[in-house]
PDB file of C-alpha atoms in Angstrom:
ATOM      1  CA  MET C 160      -5.801   7.163 -29.884  1.00 41.00           C
ATOM      2  CA  LYS C 161      -9.419   7.121 -30.978  1.00 46.00           C
ATOM      3  CA  ASN C 162     -10.458  10.049 -28.803  1.00 55.00           C
ATOM      4  CA  SER C 163      -7.263  12.097 -28.970  1.00 64.00           C
ATOM      5  CA  THR C 164      -7.499  15.872 -28.850  1.00 67.00           C
ATOM      6  CA  LYS C 165      -6.409  16.043 -32.497  1.00 70.00           C
ATOM      7  CA  ASN C 166      -9.155  13.653 -33.635  1.00 80.00           C
ATOM      8  CA  ILE C 167     -11.801  15.540 -31.659  1.00 83.00           C
ATOM      9  CA  GLN C 168     -10.705  18.875 -33.124  1.00 78.00           C
ATOM     10  CA  GLU C 169     -10.663  17.474 -36.669  1.00 83.00           C
ATOM     11  CA  ARG C 170     -14.146  16.016 -36.229  1.00 89.00           C
ATOM     12  CA  GLN C 171     -15.501  19.296 -34.877  1.00 88.00           C
ATOM     13  CA  GLU C 172     -13.973  21.159 -37.831  1.00 86.00           C
ATOM     14  CA  LYS C 173     -15.731  18.722 -40.180  1.00 90.00           C
ATOM     15  CA  ILE C 174     -19.031  19.356 -38.392  1.00 91.00           C
ATOM     16  CA  LEU C 175     -18.588  23.099 -38.872  1.00 88.00           C
ATOM     17  CA  SER C 176     -17.613  22.583 -42.508  1.00 86.00           C
ATOM     18  CA  PHE C 177     -20.751  20.536 -43.257  1.00 88.00           C
ATOM     19  CA  LEU C 178     -22.968  23.002 -41.409  1.00 87.00           C
ATOM     20  CA  CYS C 179     -21.372  25.965 -43.156  1.00 85.00           C
ATOM     21  CA  GLU C 180     -22.360  24.410 -46.474  1.00 84.00           C
ATOM     22  CA  LYS C 181     -25.839  23.134 -45.543  1.00 86.00           C
ATOM     23  CA  LYS C 182     -26.656  25.691 -42.795  1.00 86.00           C
ATOM     24  CA  GLU C 183     -28.442  23.063 -40.673  1.00 88.00           C
ATOM     25  CA  MET C 184     -28.356  19.296 -40.113  1.00 91.00           C
ATOM     26  CA  SER C 185     -29.830  16.873 -37.627  1.00 92.00           C
ATOM     27  CA  ILE C 186     -27.807  14.939 -35.048  1.00 91.00           C
ATOM     28  CA  SER C 187     -28.685  11.772 -36.951  1.00 91.00           C
ATOM     29  CA  GLU C 188     -27.474  13.176 -40.276  1.00 92.00           C
ATOM     30  CA  LEU C 189     -24.168  14.291 -38.795  1.00 92.00           C
ATOM     31  CA  SER C 190     -23.738  10.906 -37.128  1.00 92.00           C
ATOM     32  CA  GLN C 191     -24.216   9.075 -40.425  1.00 92.00           C
ATOM     33  CA  THR C 192     -22.080  11.534 -42.410  1.00 92.00           C
ATOM     34  CA  LEU C 193     -19.125  11.274 -40.019  1.00 92.00           C
ATOM     35  CA  ASN C 194     -19.681   7.587 -39.178  1.00 92.00           C
ATOM     36  CA  VAL C 195     -19.648   8.131 -35.421  1.00 92.00           C
ATOM     37  CA  SER C 196     -22.279   7.647 -32.745  1.00 93.00           C
ATOM     38  CA  GLU C 197     -25.006  10.189 -32.056  1.00 91.00           C
ATOM     39  CA  MET C 198     -23.658  10.486 -28.499  1.00 92.00           C
ATOM     40  CA  THR C 199     -20.286  11.580 -29.891  1.00 92.00           C
ATOM     41  CA  ILE C 200     -21.983  14.150 -32.136  1.00 92.00           C
ATOM     42  CA  ARG C 201     -23.988  15.479 -29.179  1.00 90.00           C
ATOM     43  CA  ARG C 202     -20.801  15.960 -27.133  1.00 89.00           C
ATOM     44  CA  ASP C 203     -19.083  17.758 -30.004  1.00 88.00           C
ATOM     45  CA  CYS C 204     -22.109  19.947 -30.614  1.00 89.00           C
ATOM     46  CA  SER C 205     -22.317  20.861 -26.932  1.00 86.00           C
ATOM     47  CA  THR C 206     -18.741  22.127 -27.126  1.00 83.00           C
ATOM     48  CA  LEU C 207     -19.378  24.028 -30.367  1.00 86.00           C
ATOM     49  CA  SER C 208     -22.538  25.513 -28.899  1.00 84.00           C
ATOM     50  CA  LEU C 209     -20.662  26.808 -25.847  1.00 77.00           C
ATOM     51  CA  ARG C 210     -18.196  28.450 -28.213  1.00 76.00           C
ATOM     52  CA  GLY C 211     -21.062  30.195 -29.961  1.00 77.00           C
ATOM     53  CA  GLN C 212     -20.363  28.472 -33.297  1.00 83.00           C
ATOM     54  CA  ILE C 213     -23.657  26.572 -33.610  1.00 85.00           C
ATOM     55  CA  ASN C 214     -27.211  26.538 -32.273  1.00 87.00           C
ATOM     56  CA  GLN C 215     -28.978  23.394 -31.054  1.00 85.00           C
ATOM     57  CA  LYS C 216     -32.737  22.955 -30.931  1.00 86.00           C
ATOM     58  CA  LYS C 217     -34.662  19.668 -30.788  1.00 83.00           C
ATOM     59  CA  GLY C 218     -31.886  17.690 -32.451  1.00 85.00           C
ATOM     60  CA  ILE C 219     -31.381  20.215 -35.275  1.00 92.00           C
ATOM     61  CA  ILE C 220     -27.953  21.864 -35.471  1.00 92.00           C
ATOM     62  CA  THR C 221     -27.709  25.291 -37.111  1.00 91.00           C
ATOM     63  CA  TYR C 222     -24.527  27.034 -38.210  1.00 86.00           C
ATOM     64  CA  ILE C 223     -23.729  30.479 -36.804  1.00 82.00           C
ATOM     65  CA  GLU C 224     -21.772  32.803 -39.067  1.00 77.00           C
ATOM     66  CA  PRO C 225     -18.457  33.805 -37.386  1.00 67.00           C
ATOM     67  CA  LYS C 226     -19.371  37.513 -37.212  1.00 62.00           C
ATOM     68  CA  SER C 227     -22.894  36.937 -35.922  1.00 61.00           C
ATOM     69  CA  LYS C 228     -24.115  38.403 -32.638  1.00 54.00           C
ATOM     70  CA  ASP C 229     -24.353  34.989 -30.923  1.00 59.00           C
ATOM     71  CA  ASN C 230     -20.788  34.057 -31.817  1.00 58.00           C
ATOM     72  CA  GLN C 231     -19.386  37.393 -30.669  1.00 58.00           C
ATOM     73  CA  SER C 232     -21.392  37.197 -27.451  1.00 68.00           C
ATOM     74  CA  SER C 233     -19.869  33.793 -26.664  1.00 81.00           C
ATOM     75  CA  LEU C 234     -16.333  35.087 -27.239  1.00 84.00           C
ATOM     76  CA  GLU C 235     -17.094  38.134 -25.092  1.00 88.00           C
ATOM     77  CA  ARG C 236     -18.066  35.860 -22.198  1.00 89.00           C
ATOM     78  CA  ILE C 237     -14.907  33.805 -22.637  1.00 92.00           C
ATOM     79  CA  ASN C 238     -12.690  36.888 -22.827  1.00 94.00           C
ATOM     80  CA  ALA C 239     -14.312  38.368 -19.724  1.00 94.00           C
ATOM     81  CA  SER C 240     -13.522  35.199 -17.773  1.00 95.00           C
ATOM     82  CA  LEU C 241      -9.889  35.271 -18.940  1.00 97.00           C
ATOM     83  CA  GLY C 242      -9.494  38.897 -17.920  1.00 97.00           C
ATOM     84  CA  SER C 243     -10.967  38.262 -14.480  1.00 97.00           C
ATOM     85  CA  GLU C 244      -8.570  35.355 -13.958  1.00 98.00           C
ATOM     86  CA  ALA C 245      -5.571  37.491 -14.935  1.00 98.00           C
ATOM     87  CA  ALA C 246      -6.474  40.140 -12.360  1.00 98.00           C
ATOM     88  CA  LYS C 247      -6.134  37.553  -9.548  1.00 98.00           C
ATOM     89  CA  PHE C 248      -2.345  37.521  -9.934  1.00 98.00           C
ATOM     90  CA  VAL C 249      -1.895  41.216  -9.149  1.00 98.00           C
ATOM     91  CA  LYS C 250      -1.398  42.336  -5.538  1.00 98.00           C
ATOM     92  CA  ASP C 251      -1.734  45.731  -3.875  1.00 98.00           C
ATOM     93  CA  GLY C 252       1.265  47.994  -4.395  1.00 98.00           C
ATOM     94  CA  GLU C 253       2.204  46.524  -7.781  1.00 98.00           C
ATOM     95  CA  ILE C 254       2.488  48.107 -11.236  1.00 98.00           C
ATOM     96  CA  VAL C 255       0.722  46.654 -14.270  1.00 98.00           C
ATOM     97  CA  PHE C 256       1.329  47.302 -17.965  1.00 98.00           C
ATOM     98  CA  MET C 257      -1.566  46.510 -20.294  1.00 98.00           C
ATOM     99  CA  ASN C 258      -1.552  46.520 -24.079  1.00 97.00           C
ATOM    100  CA  SER C 259      -4.385  47.527 -26.406  1.00 95.00           C
ATOM    101  CA  SER C 260      -6.017  44.077 -26.442  1.00 96.00           C
ATOM    102  CA  SER C 261      -9.762  44.041 -25.763  1.00 94.00           C
ATOM    103  CA  THR C 262      -9.275  40.761 -23.872  1.00 96.00           C
ATOM    104  CA  ALA C 263      -6.592  42.259 -21.623  1.00 97.00           C
ATOM    105  CA  LEU C 264      -8.955  45.174 -21.004  1.00 97.00           C
ATOM    106  CA  LYS C 265     -11.444  42.724 -19.461  1.00 97.00           C
ATOM    107  CA  SER C 266      -9.146  42.504 -16.428  1.00 98.00           C
ATOM    108  CA  LEU C 267      -9.695  46.191 -15.599  1.00 97.00           C
ATOM    109  CA  PRO C 268     -12.905  45.947 -13.514  1.00 96.00           C
ATOM    110  CA  LYS C 269     -11.103  43.690 -11.017  1.00 97.00           C
ATOM    111  CA  LEU C 270      -7.776  45.511 -11.221  1.00 98.00           C
ATOM    112  CA  LEU C 271      -9.316  48.894 -10.479  1.00 98.00           C
ATOM    113  CA  GLN C 272     -10.420  47.566  -7.085  1.00 97.00           C
ATOM    114  CA  LYS C 273      -6.780  47.076  -6.030  1.00 98.00           C
ATOM    115  CA  LYS C 274      -4.295  49.684  -4.768  1.00 98.00           C
ATOM    116  CA  ILE C 275      -2.073  49.483  -7.832  1.00 98.00           C
ATOM    117  CA  TYR C 276      -0.832  51.504 -10.804  1.00 98.00           C
ATOM    118  CA  ILE C 277      -2.007  50.520 -14.287  1.00 98.00           C
ATOM    119  CA  MET C 278      -0.506  51.902 -17.498  1.00 98.00           C
ATOM    120  CA  THR C 279      -2.141  51.260 -20.874  1.00 98.00           C
ATOM    121  CA  ASN C 280      -2.187  52.646 -24.407  1.00 97.00           C
ATOM    122  CA  ASN C 281      -5.889  51.826 -24.818  1.00 96.00           C
ATOM    123  CA  LEU C 282      -8.078  54.904 -24.363  1.00 95.00           C
ATOM    124  CA  HIS C 283     -11.127  52.676 -23.911  1.00 94.00           C
ATOM    125  CA  ALA C 284      -9.742  52.000 -20.417  1.00 96.00           C
ATOM    126  CA  ALA C 285     -11.166  55.360 -19.340  1.00 94.00           C
ATOM    127  CA  ASP C 286     -14.664  53.935 -19.826  1.00 93.00           C
ATOM    128  CA  TYR C 287     -14.091  51.669 -16.819  1.00 94.00           C
ATOM    129  CA  ILE C 288     -13.226  54.421 -14.333  1.00 93.00           C
ATOM    130  CA  SER C 289     -15.551  54.982 -11.368  1.00 91.00           C
ATOM    131  CA  GLU C 290     -15.404  57.042  -8.175  1.00 90.00           C
ATOM    132  CA  ASN C 291     -14.912  53.885  -6.089  1.00 92.00           C
ATOM    133  CA  ASP C 292     -11.675  52.820  -7.785  1.00 96.00           C
ATOM    134  CA  LYS C 293      -8.592  52.204  -5.662  1.00 97.00           C
ATOM    135  CA  ALA C 294      -6.165  51.936  -8.568  1.00 98.00           C
ATOM    136  CA  THR C 295      -4.407  54.755 -10.392  1.00 97.00           C
ATOM    137  CA  LEU C 296      -4.898  54.514 -14.149  1.00 97.00           C
ATOM    138  CA  LEU C 297      -2.126  55.999 -16.295  1.00 97.00           C
ATOM    139  CA  MET C 298      -2.474  56.656 -20.028  1.00 97.00           C
ATOM    140  CA  SER C 299       0.694  56.277 -22.074  1.00 97.00           C
ATOM    141  CA  GLY C 300      -0.043  59.145 -24.427  1.00 96.00           C
ATOM    142  CA  GLY C 301       0.961  58.926 -28.070  1.00 95.00           C
ATOM    143  CA  ASP C 302      -0.442  59.127 -31.576  1.00 94.00           C
ATOM    144  CA  ILE C 303      -3.961  57.998 -32.487  1.00 91.00           C
ATOM    145  CA  VAL C 304      -4.016  57.102 -36.174  1.00 77.00           C
ATOM    146  CA  ASN C 305      -7.290  55.179 -36.424  1.00 72.00           C
ATOM    147  CA  ASP C 306     -10.738  55.063 -34.842  1.00 71.00           C
ATOM    148  CA  HIS C 307      -9.812  52.342 -32.332  1.00 81.00           C
ATOM    149  CA  LEU C 308      -8.547  54.856 -29.754  1.00 90.00           C
ATOM    150  CA  ILE C 309      -5.206  53.076 -29.448  1.00 95.00           C
ATOM    151  CA  MET C 310      -2.118  55.178 -28.704  1.00 96.00           C
ATOM    152  CA  SER C 311       1.192  54.366 -30.356  1.00 95.00           C
ATOM    153  CA  GLY C 312       4.356  56.055 -31.615  1.00 95.00           C
ATOM    154  CA  ASP C 313       7.417  57.396 -29.807  1.00 96.00           C
ATOM    155  CA  ILE C 314       5.556  59.015 -26.901  1.00 97.00           C
ATOM    156  CA  ALA C 315       3.681  55.813 -26.051  1.00 97.00           C
ATOM    157  CA  LYS C 316       6.839  53.740 -26.355  1.00 96.00           C
ATOM    158  CA  GLN C 317       8.780  56.126 -24.117  1.00 97.00           C
ATOM    159  CA  SER C 318       6.091  55.898 -21.417  1.00 97.00           C
ATOM    160  CA  PHE C 319       6.455  52.125 -21.207  1.00 98.00           C
ATOM    161  CA  SER C 320      10.257  52.381 -21.484  1.00 97.00           C
ATOM    162  CA  SER C 321      10.548  54.808 -18.555  1.00 96.00           C
ATOM    163  CA  MET C 322       9.554  52.298 -15.862  1.00 96.00           C
ATOM    164  CA  ARG C 323       9.349  48.607 -15.015  1.00 98.00           C
ATOM    165  CA  SER C 324       6.123  46.805 -14.188  1.00 98.00           C
ATOM    166  CA  ASP C 325       5.531  43.848 -11.893  1.00 98.00           C
ATOM    167  CA  TRP C 326       3.091  42.413 -14.421  1.00 98.00           C
ATOM    168  CA  GLY C 327       2.373  42.814 -18.090  1.00 98.00           C
ATOM    169  CA  ILE C 328      -1.106  41.693 -19.156  1.00 98.00           C
ATOM    170  CA  ILE C 329      -1.422  41.390 -22.902  1.00 98.00           C
ATOM    171  CA  GLY C 330      -3.648  39.830 -25.530  1.00 97.00           C
ATOM    172  CA  CYS C 331      -2.699  38.871 -29.064  1.00 97.00           C
ATOM    173  CA  ALA C 332      -4.054  38.111 -32.531  1.00 94.00           C
ATOM    174  CA  GLY C 333      -2.138  34.858 -32.906  1.00 95.00           C
ATOM    175  CA  LEU C 334      -0.193  32.313 -30.856  1.00 96.00           C
ATOM    176  CA  SER C 335       1.926  29.478 -32.233  1.00 94.00           C
ATOM    177  CA  LEU C 336       5.134  27.605 -31.461  1.00 93.00           C
ATOM    178  CA  GLU C 337       6.664  28.628 -34.778  1.00 92.00           C
ATOM    179  CA  HIS C 338       5.803  32.334 -34.787  1.00 93.00           C
ATOM    180  CA  GLY C 339       5.267  33.062 -31.091  1.00 97.00           C
ATOM    181  CA  ILE C 340       2.948  35.929 -30.084  1.00 97.00           C
ATOM    182  CA  SER C 341       1.723  38.101 -32.949  1.00 96.00           C
ATOM    183  CA  THR C 342      -0.314  41.226 -33.696  1.00 94.00           C
ATOM    184  CA  PRO C 343      -1.725  42.692 -36.957  1.00 91.00           C
ATOM    185  CA  TYR C 344      -0.543  46.287 -36.475  1.00 89.00           C
ATOM    186  CA  LEU C 345       3.024  47.491 -37.021  1.00 91.00           C
ATOM    187  CA  ARG C 346       2.733  50.612 -34.828  1.00 89.00           C
ATOM    188  CA  GLU C 347       1.316  48.617 -31.924  1.00 92.00           C
ATOM    189  CA  ALA C 348       3.929  45.886 -32.340  1.00 95.00           C
ATOM    190  CA  ALA C 349       6.654  48.241 -31.093  1.00 95.00           C
ATOM    191  CA  ILE C 350       4.594  49.096 -28.008  1.00 97.00           C
ATOM    192  CA  ASN C 351       3.863  45.449 -27.269  1.00 97.00           C
ATOM    193  CA  LYS C 352       7.536  44.530 -27.528  1.00 97.00           C
ATOM    194  CA  THR C 353       8.369  47.266 -25.026  1.00 98.00           C
ATOM    195  CA  ILE C 354       5.686  46.050 -22.617  1.00 98.00           C
ATOM    196  CA  ILE C 355       7.084  42.515 -22.804  1.00 98.00           C
ATOM    197  CA  LYS C 356      10.669  43.728 -22.327  1.00 98.00           C
ATOM    198  CA  ASN C 357       9.879  45.948 -19.324  1.00 98.00           C
ATOM    199  CA  SER C 358       7.519  43.599 -17.456  1.00 98.00           C
ATOM    200  CA  ARG C 359       9.054  41.388 -14.780  1.00 98.00           C
ATOM    201  CA  ARG C 360       6.324  38.777 -15.375  1.00 98.00           C
ATOM    202  CA  LEU C 361       4.057  38.414 -18.398  1.00 98.00           C
ATOM    203  CA  ILE C 362       0.461  37.169 -18.498  1.00 98.00           C
ATOM    204  CA  LEU C 363      -0.949  36.344 -21.935  1.00 98.00           C
ATOM    205  CA  VAL C 364      -4.748  36.131 -22.203  1.00 98.00           C
ATOM    206  CA  ALA C 365      -5.784  34.327 -25.390  1.00 97.00           C
ATOM    207  CA  ASN C 366      -8.990  32.478 -26.243  1.00 94.00           C
ATOM    208  CA  TYR C 367      -9.081  29.316 -28.352  1.00 91.00           C
ATOM    209  CA  SER C 368      -9.465  31.239 -31.628  1.00 88.00           C
ATOM    210  CA  LYS C 369      -5.921  32.655 -31.293  1.00 93.00           C
ATOM    211  CA  PHE C 370      -4.229  29.238 -31.074  1.00 94.00           C
ATOM    212  CA  ASN C 371      -2.091  27.940 -33.958  1.00 90.00           C
ATOM    213  CA  SER C 372      -2.643  31.239 -35.711  1.00 89.00           C
ATOM    214  CA  PHE C 373      -0.254  33.937 -36.960  1.00 91.00           C
ATOM    215  CA  SER C 374      -0.902  37.601 -37.574  1.00 90.00           C
ATOM    216  CA  ASN C 375       1.387  40.080 -39.350  1.00 90.00           C
ATOM    217  CA  PHE C 376       4.039  40.898 -36.749  1.00 95.00           C
ATOM    218  CA  THR C 377       5.734  38.805 -34.055  1.00 96.00           C
ATOM    219  CA  ILE C 378       5.966  40.685 -30.747  1.00 97.00           C
ATOM    220  CA  GLY C 379       7.384  37.968 -28.500  1.00 97.00           C
ATOM    221  CA  ASN C 380       8.370  34.331 -28.131  1.00 97.00           C
ATOM    222  CA  ILE C 381       6.537  31.593 -26.285  1.00 97.00           C
ATOM    223  CA  LYS C 382       9.294  31.647 -23.651  1.00 97.00           C
ATOM    224  CA  ASP C 383       8.494  35.289 -22.878  1.00 98.00           C
ATOM    225  CA  ILE C 384       5.225  34.141 -21.287  1.00 98.00           C
ATOM    226  CA  ASP C 385       5.092  33.407 -17.558  1.00 98.00           C
ATOM    227  CA  VAL C 386       1.360  32.657 -17.356  1.00 98.00           C
ATOM    228  CA  LEU C 387      -0.965  31.729 -20.222  1.00 98.00           C
ATOM    229  CA  ILE C 388      -4.663  32.107 -19.442  1.00 98.00           C
ATOM    230  CA  THR C 389      -7.033  30.529 -21.932  1.00 97.00           C
ATOM    231  CA  ASP C 390     -10.278  28.527 -22.087  1.00 94.00           C
ATOM    232  CA  THR C 391     -11.039  24.803 -22.132  1.00 89.00           C
ATOM    233  CA  PHE C 392     -11.613  24.843 -25.910  1.00 88.00           C
ATOM    234  CA  ALA C 393      -8.004  25.722 -26.748  1.00 89.00           C
ATOM    235  CA  SER C 394      -5.728  23.313 -28.628  1.00 84.00           C
ATOM    236  CA  GLY C 395      -4.564  20.596 -26.250  1.00 87.00           C
ATOM    237  CA  GLU C 396      -1.433  19.887 -28.267  1.00 89.00           C
ATOM    238  CA  LEU C 397      -0.243  23.483 -28.185  1.00 93.00           C
ATOM    239  CA  ILE C 398      -1.032  23.756 -24.471  1.00 94.00           C
ATOM    240  CA  ALA C 399       1.012  20.609 -23.787  1.00 94.00           C
ATOM    241  CA  ALA C 400       3.950  22.022 -25.757  1.00 94.00           C
ATOM    242  CA  ILE C 401       3.746  25.346 -23.904  1.00 96.00           C
ATOM    243  CA  ARG C 402       3.691  23.581 -20.538  1.00 96.00           C
ATOM    244  CA  GLN C 403       6.842  21.694 -21.550  1.00 95.00           C
ATOM    245  CA  GLU C 404       8.555  25.085 -21.696  1.00 95.00           C
ATOM    246  CA  GLY C 405       7.827  25.531 -17.967  1.00 96.00           C
ATOM    247  CA  ILE C 406       5.030  28.038 -18.539  1.00 97.00           C
ATOM    248  CA  GLN C 407       2.038  28.043 -16.219  1.00 98.00           C
ATOM    249  CA  VAL C 408      -1.190  27.451 -18.157  1.00 97.00           C
ATOM    250  CA  ILE C 409      -4.612  28.123 -16.707  1.00 97.00           C
ATOM    251  CA  GLN C 410      -7.716  26.975 -18.584  1.00 96.00           C
ATOM    252  CA  VAL C 411     -10.784  28.788 -17.297  1.00 95.00           C
ATOM    253  CA  PRO C 412     -13.909  26.591 -17.497  1.00 89.00           C
ATOM    254  CA  GLN C 413     -16.917  28.079 -19.273  1.00 76.00           C
ATOM    255  CA  LEU C 414     -20.361  27.721 -17.697  1.00 65.00           C
TER     256      LEU C 414
END
């Protein structure tokens, strides 16, 4: 199919590759280079712009370095929308486990307004506490071995092992059919596995950049997921394969 998801993704990767090399190109130049219409290039560039990967101004397309402020700001907006969507599943009276993921943490503002219990190993969660909260926030305890304020080790693992949650809300560094859900840190991998094991239902929040990617340690399989919450830029092929496993997939539109 001419306009299949795979072809669109490959074309957008080529656009980024050309822009990475030349830093900026016009719509017309990209159209001629890729041998597609200017309308097609404009649609692709609109998508890439929403992702924070390029800038558009008067027909000139400029590459944004992956670690630039604009790119990170775009991902922050996406992650915030995924976190807010995850919070909708949780009802009063329930228990939630949350891992150290910054994306999972984006669900906290909404969760704290519910009469629930939340346990996490991310000390940054304390930054979200206010006097109007209805939720009870529990810290797992454990060792802090870096400057990310993430608790791990036997104490943290025991905290998550001592109870069962209604929901686990986790993020990841990579998601693929072959390797499942993965994380870069060995000490946190043990905690994440415990959260998955002791959660009755699991929500994975993962933006498009995590798809078809693998980090150092597998923490769970695709079939461990009950609900996948992602954005509209995520790989259509992987989403289709995940849905075939009976997993609910929600793609949150980006404004």
